[in-house]
mmCIF file of C-alpha atoms in Angstrom:
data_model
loop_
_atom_site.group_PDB
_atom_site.id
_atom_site.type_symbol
_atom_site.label_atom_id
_atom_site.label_comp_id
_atom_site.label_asym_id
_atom_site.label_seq_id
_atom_site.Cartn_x
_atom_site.Cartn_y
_atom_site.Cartn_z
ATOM 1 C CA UNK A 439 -5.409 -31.289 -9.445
ATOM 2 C CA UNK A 440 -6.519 -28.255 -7.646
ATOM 3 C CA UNK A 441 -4.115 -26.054 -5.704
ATOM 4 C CA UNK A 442 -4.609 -26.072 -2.118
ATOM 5 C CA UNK A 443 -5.854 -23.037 -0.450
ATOM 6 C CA UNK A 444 -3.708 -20.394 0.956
ATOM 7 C CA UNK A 445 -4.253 -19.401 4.480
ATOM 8 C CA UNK A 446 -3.267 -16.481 5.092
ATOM 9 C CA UNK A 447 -3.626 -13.063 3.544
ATOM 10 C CA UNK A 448 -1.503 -10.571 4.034
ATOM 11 C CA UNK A 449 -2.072 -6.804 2.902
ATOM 12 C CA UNK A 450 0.703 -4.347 2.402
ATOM 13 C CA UNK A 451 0.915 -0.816 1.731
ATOM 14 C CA UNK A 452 3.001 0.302 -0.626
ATOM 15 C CA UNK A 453 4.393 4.234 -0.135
ATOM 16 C CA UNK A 454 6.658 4.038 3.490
ATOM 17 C CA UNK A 455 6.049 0.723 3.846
ATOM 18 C CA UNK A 456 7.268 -1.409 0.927
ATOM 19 C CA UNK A 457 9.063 1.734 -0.116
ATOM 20 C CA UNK A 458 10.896 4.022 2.354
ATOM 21 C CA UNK A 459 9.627 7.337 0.575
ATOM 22 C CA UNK A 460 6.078 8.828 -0.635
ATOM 23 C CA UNK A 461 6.385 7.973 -3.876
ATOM 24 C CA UNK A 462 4.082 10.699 -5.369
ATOM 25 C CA UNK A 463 7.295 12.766 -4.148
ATOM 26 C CA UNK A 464 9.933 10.529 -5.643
ATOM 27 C CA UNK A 465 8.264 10.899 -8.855
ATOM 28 C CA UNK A 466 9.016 14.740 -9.369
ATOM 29 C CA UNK A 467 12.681 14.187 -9.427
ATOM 30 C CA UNK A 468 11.632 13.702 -12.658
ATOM 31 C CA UNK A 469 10.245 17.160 -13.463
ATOM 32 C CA UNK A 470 12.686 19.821 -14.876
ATOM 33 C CA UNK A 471 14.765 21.268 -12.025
ATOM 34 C CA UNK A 472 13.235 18.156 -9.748
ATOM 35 C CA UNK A 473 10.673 20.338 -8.278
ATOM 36 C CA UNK A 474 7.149 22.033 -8.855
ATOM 37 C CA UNK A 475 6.031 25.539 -8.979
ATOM 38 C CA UNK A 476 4.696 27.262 -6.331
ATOM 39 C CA UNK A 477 1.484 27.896 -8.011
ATOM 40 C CA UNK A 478 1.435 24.456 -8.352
ATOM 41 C CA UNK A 479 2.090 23.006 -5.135
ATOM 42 C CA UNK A 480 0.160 25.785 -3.545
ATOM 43 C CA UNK A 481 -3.299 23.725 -5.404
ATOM 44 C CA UNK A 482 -2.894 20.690 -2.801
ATOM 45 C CA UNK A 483 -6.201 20.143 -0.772
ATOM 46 C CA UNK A 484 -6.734 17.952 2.447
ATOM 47 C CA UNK A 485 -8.181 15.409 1.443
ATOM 48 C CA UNK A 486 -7.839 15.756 -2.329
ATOM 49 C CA UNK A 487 -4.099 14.686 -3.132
ATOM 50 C CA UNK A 488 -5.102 12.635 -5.989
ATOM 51 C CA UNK A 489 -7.019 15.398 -7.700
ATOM 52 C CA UNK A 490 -3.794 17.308 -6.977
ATOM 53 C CA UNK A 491 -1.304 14.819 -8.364
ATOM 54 C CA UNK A 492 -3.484 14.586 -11.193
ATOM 55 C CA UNK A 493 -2.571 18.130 -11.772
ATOM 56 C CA UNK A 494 0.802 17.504 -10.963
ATOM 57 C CA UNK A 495 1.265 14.754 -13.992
ATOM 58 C CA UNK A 496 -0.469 16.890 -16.209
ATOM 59 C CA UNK A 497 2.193 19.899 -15.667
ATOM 60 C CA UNK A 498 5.028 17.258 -15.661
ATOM 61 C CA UNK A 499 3.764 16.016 -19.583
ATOM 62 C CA UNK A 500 3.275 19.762 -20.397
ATOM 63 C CA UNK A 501 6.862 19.998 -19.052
ATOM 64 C CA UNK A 502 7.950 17.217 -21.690
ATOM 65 C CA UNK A 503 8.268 14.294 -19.204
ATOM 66 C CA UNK A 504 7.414 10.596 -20.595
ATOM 67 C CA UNK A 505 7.181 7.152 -20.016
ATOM 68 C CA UNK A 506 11.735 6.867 -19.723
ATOM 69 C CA UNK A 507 11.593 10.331 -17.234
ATOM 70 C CA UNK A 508 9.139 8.542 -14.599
ATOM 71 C CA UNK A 509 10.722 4.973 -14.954
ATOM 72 C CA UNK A 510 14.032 6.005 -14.569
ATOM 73 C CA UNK A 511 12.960 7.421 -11.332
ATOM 74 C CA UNK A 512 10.611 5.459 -9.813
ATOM 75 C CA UNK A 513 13.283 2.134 -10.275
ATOM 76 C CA UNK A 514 15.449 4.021 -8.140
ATOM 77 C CA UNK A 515 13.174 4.550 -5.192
ATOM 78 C CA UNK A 516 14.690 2.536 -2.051
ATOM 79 C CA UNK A 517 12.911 -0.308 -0.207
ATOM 80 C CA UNK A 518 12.336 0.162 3.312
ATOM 81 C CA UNK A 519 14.814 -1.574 5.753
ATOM 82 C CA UNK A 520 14.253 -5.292 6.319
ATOM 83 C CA UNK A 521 11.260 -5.149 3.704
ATOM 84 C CA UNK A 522 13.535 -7.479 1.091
ATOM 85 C CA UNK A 523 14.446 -10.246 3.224
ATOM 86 C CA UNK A 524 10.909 -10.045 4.838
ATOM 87 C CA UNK A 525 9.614 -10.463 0.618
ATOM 88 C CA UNK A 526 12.242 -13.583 0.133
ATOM 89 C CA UNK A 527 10.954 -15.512 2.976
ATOM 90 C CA UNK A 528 7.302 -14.886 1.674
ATOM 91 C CA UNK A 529 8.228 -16.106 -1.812
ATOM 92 C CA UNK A 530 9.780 -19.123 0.274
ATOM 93 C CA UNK A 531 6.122 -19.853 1.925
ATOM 94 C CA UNK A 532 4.227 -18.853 -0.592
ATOM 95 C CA UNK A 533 1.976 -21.932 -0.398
ATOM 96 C CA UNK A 534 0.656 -19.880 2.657
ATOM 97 C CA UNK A 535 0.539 -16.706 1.783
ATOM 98 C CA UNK A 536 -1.587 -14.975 -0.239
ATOM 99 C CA UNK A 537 -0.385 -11.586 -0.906
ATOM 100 C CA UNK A 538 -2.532 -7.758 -1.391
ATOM 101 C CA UNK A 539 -1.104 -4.476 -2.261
ATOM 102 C CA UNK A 540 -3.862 -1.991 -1.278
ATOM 103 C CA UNK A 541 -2.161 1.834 -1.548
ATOM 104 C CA UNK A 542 -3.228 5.147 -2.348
ATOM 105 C CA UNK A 543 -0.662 5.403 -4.719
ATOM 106 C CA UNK A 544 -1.234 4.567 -7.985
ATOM 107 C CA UNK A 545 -0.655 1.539 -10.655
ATOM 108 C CA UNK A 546 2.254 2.958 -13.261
ATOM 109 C CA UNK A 547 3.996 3.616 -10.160
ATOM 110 C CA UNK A 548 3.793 0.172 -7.886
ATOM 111 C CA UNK A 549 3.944 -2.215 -11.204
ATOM 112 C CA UNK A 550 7.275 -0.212 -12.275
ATOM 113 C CA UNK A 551 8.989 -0.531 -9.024
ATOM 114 C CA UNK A 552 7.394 -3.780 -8.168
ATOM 115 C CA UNK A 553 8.635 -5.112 -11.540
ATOM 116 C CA UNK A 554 11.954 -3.596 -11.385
ATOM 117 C CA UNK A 555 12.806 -5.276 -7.980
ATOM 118 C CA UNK A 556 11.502 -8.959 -9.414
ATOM 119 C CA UNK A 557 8.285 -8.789 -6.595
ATOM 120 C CA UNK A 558 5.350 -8.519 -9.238
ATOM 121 C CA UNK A 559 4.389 -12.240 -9.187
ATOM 122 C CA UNK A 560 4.274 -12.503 -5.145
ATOM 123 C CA UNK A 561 0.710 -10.245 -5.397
ATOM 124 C CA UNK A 562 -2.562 -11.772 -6.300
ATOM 125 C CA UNK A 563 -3.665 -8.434 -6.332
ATOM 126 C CA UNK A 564 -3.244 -4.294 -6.564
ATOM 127 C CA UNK A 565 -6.067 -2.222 -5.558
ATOM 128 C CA UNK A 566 -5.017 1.411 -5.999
ATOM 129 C CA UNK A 567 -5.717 4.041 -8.277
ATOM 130 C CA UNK A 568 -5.304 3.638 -12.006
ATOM 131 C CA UNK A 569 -2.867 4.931 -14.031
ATOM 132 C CA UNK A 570 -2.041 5.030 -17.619
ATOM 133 C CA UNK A 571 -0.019 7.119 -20.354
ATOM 134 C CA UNK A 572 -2.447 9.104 -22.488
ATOM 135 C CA UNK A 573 -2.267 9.735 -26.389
ATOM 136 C CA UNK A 574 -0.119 12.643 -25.988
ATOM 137 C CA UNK A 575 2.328 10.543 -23.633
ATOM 138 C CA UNK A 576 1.102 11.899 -20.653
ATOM 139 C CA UNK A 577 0.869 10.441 -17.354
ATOM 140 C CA UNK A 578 -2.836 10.040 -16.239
ATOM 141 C CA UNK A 579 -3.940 9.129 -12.787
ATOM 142 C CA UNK A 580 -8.047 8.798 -11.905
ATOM 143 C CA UNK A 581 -9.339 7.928 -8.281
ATOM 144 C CA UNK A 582 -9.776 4.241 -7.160
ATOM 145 C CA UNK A 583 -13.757 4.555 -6.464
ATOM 146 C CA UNK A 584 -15.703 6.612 -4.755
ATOM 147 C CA UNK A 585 -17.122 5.835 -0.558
ATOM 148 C CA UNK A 586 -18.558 7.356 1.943
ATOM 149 C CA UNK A 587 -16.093 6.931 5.132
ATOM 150 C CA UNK A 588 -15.775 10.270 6.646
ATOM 151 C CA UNK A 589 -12.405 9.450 7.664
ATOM 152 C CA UNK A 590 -10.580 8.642 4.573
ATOM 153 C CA UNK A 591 -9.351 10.605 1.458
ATOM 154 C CA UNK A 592 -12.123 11.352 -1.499
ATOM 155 C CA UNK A 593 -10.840 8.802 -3.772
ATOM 156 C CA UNK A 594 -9.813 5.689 -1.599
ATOM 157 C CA UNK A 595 -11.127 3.761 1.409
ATOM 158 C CA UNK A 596 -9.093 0.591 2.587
ATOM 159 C CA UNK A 597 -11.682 -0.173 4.826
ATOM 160 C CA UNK A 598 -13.723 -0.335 1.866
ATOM 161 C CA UNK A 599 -11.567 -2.136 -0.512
ATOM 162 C CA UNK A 600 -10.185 -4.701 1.998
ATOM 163 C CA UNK A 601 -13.744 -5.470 3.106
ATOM 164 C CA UNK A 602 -15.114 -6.251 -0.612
ATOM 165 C CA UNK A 603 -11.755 -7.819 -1.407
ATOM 166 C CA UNK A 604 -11.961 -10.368 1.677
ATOM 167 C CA UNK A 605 -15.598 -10.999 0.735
ATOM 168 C CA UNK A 606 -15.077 -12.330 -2.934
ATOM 169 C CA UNK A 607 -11.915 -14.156 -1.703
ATOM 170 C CA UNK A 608 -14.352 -16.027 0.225
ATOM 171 C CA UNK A 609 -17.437 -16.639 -1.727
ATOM 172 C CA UNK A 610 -14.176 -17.802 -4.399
ATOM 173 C CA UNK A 611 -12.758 -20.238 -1.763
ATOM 174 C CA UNK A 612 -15.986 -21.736 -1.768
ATOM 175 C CA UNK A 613 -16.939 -19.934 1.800
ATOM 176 C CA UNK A 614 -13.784 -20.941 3.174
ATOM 177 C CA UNK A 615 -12.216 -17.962 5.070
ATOM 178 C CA UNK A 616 -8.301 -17.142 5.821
ATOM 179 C CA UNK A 617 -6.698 -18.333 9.103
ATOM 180 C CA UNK A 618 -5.277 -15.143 9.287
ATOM 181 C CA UNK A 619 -5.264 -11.273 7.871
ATOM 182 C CA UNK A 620 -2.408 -9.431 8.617
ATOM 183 C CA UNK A 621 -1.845 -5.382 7.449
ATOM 184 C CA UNK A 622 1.103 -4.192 7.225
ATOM 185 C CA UNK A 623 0.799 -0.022 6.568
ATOM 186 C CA UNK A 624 2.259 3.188 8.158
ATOM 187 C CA UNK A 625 -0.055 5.908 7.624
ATOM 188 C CA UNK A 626 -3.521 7.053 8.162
ATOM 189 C CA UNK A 627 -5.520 5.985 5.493
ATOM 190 C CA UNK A 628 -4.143 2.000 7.049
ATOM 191 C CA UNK A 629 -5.961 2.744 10.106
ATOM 192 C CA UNK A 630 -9.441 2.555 8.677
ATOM 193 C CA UNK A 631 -8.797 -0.910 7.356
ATOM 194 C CA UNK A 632 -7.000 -2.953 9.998
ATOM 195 C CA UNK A 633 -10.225 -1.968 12.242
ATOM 196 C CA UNK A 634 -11.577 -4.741 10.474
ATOM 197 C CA UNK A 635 -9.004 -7.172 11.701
ATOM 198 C CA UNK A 636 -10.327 -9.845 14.825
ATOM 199 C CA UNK A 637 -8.127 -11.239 17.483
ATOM 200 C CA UNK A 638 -6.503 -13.887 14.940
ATOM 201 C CA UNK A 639 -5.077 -11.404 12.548
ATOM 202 C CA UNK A 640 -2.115 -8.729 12.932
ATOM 203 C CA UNK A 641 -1.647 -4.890 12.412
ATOM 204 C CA UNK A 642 1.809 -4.019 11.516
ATOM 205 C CA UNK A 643 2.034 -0.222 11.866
ATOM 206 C CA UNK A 644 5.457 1.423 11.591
ATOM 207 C CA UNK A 645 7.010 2.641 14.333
ATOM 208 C CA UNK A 646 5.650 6.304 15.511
ATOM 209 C CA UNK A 647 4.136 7.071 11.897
ATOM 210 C CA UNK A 648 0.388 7.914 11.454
ATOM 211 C CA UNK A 649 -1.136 4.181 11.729
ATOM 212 C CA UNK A 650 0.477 3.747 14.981
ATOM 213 C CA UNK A 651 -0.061 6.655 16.599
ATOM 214 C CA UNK A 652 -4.025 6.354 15.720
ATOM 215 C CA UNK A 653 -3.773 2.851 17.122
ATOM 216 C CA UNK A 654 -2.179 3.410 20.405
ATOM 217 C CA UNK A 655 -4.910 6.155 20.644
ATOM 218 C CA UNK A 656 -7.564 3.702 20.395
ATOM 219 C CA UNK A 657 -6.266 1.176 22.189
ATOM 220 C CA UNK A 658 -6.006 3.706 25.054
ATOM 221 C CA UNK A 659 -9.693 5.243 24.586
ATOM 222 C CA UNK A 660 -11.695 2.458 23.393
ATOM 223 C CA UNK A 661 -9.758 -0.702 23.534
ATOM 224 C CA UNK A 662 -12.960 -2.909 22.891
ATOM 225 C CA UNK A 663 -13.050 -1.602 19.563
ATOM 226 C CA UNK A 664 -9.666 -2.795 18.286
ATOM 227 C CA UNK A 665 -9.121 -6.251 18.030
ATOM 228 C CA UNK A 666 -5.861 -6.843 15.936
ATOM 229 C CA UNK A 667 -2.550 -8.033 17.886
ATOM 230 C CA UNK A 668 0.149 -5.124 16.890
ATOM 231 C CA UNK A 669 3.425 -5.448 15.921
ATOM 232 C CA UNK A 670 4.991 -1.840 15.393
ATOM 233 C CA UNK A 671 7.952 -2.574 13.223
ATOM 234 C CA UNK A 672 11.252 -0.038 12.873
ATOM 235 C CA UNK A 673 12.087 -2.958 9.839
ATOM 236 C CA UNK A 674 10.912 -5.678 8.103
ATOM 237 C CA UNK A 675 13.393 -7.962 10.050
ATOM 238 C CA UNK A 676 10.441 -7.440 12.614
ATOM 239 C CA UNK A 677 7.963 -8.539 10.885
ATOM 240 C CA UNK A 678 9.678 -11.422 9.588
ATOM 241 C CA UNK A 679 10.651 -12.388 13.266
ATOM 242 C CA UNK A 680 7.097 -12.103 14.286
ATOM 243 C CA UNK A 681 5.761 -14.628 11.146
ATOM 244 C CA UNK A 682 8.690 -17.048 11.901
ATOM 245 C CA UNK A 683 7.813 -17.011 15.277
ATOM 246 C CA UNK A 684 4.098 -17.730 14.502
ATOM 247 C CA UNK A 685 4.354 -20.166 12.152
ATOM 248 C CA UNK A 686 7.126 -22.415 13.852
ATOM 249 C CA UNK A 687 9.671 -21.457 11.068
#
């Protein structure tokens, strides 16, 4: 017998949103000394962070940091407040949910920590940028595709990748669409996508970071032109409030 559909899907960042740190920075704690060289960090271009973390793994396997260095790290990067109990109530509905990481971060990274804290089989799906240990051990990162969106960074557009996600989804549910699209995201490569969301779905920006500054802005100048309802969340206590409250739970 076939599985009934989920209805809604649900999109999370991962870096300050599932995680309360950048985790490109939680990742050189594992460099000697836990921190860069100037002449390194001095390389970073708007715009181009992945080229730059690229550069940045590529110093740290010089350096003599493997596959134990990272993990040990990256299992000890914190969850952001709330975001737990908000991820056990979603394994409790999960006959509605289907679930999306979509983050500029990169795959070693989110499958570690997502693995670590037991939260890898709640996603259907990670779109981010790939990354892989190399035959000499090293840490290698490449950009998710390339776009045209004058907005975003080089390498990644969640506009993009949320808009060609939702349209297979469909065409594989048989035309069927979701009830519902929520995002939840904090900075300001989350914008872009959640533009995309209609008066059904949600935006859940955190609190005063990028995303919600950018969509108060909007709202203010051209409200026609956002459609989401937005639910700025401090925790993920508010966001699991807000579903609970929606879905009669």
């Amino acid at each position: 017998m076939e599985a009934p559909l989920k209805k809604h899907l649900f999109f999370f960042d991962f870096d300050e949103t599932i995680v309360n740190e950048n985790s490109d920075d939680s990742v050189v704690r594992a460099a000697p000394g836990q921190t860069l060289p100037a002449w390194l960090r001095e390389m970073r271009r708007e715009g181009h962070y992945t080229e730059y973390m690229g550069r940045v793994l590529t110093y740290m396997g010089e350096q003599g940091v493997r596959e134990e260095g990272f993990r040990a790290v990256i299992e000890k990067i914190p969850a952001s407040p709330g975001i737990m109990g908000l991820f056990q109530f979603l394994k409790a509905n999960q006959d509605l949910f289907e679930m999306v990481l979509i983050s500029d971060a990169n795959s070693y990274v989110i499958e570690t920590w997502l693995c670590a804290a037991g939260l890898r089989p709640l996603f259907h799906c990670i779109l981010t940028n790939p990354a892989s240990f190399n035959s000499r051990g090293y840490l290698s990162l490449q950009p998710c595709h390339s776009h045209a969106c004058p907005r975003c960074p080089a390498n990644m557009c969640k506009r993009k990748l949320l808009g060609e996600y939702l349209e297979q989804r469909v065409e594989e549910r048989g035309g069927r669409p979701f009830d519902r699209l929520f995002y939840a995201g904090d900075g300001a490569n989350d914008f872009c996508p959640s533009v995309l969301l209609g008066p059904a779905d949600t935006a859940f920006p955190r609190h005063d970071y990028p995303m919600h500054r950018l969509v108060k802005e909007t709202q203010q100048s051209s409200p026609a032109t956002y459609r989401a309802n937005v639910v700025p969340w401090h925790s993920g206590d508010d966001i699991l409030h807000y579903l609970k409250k929606l879905l009669g739970r």
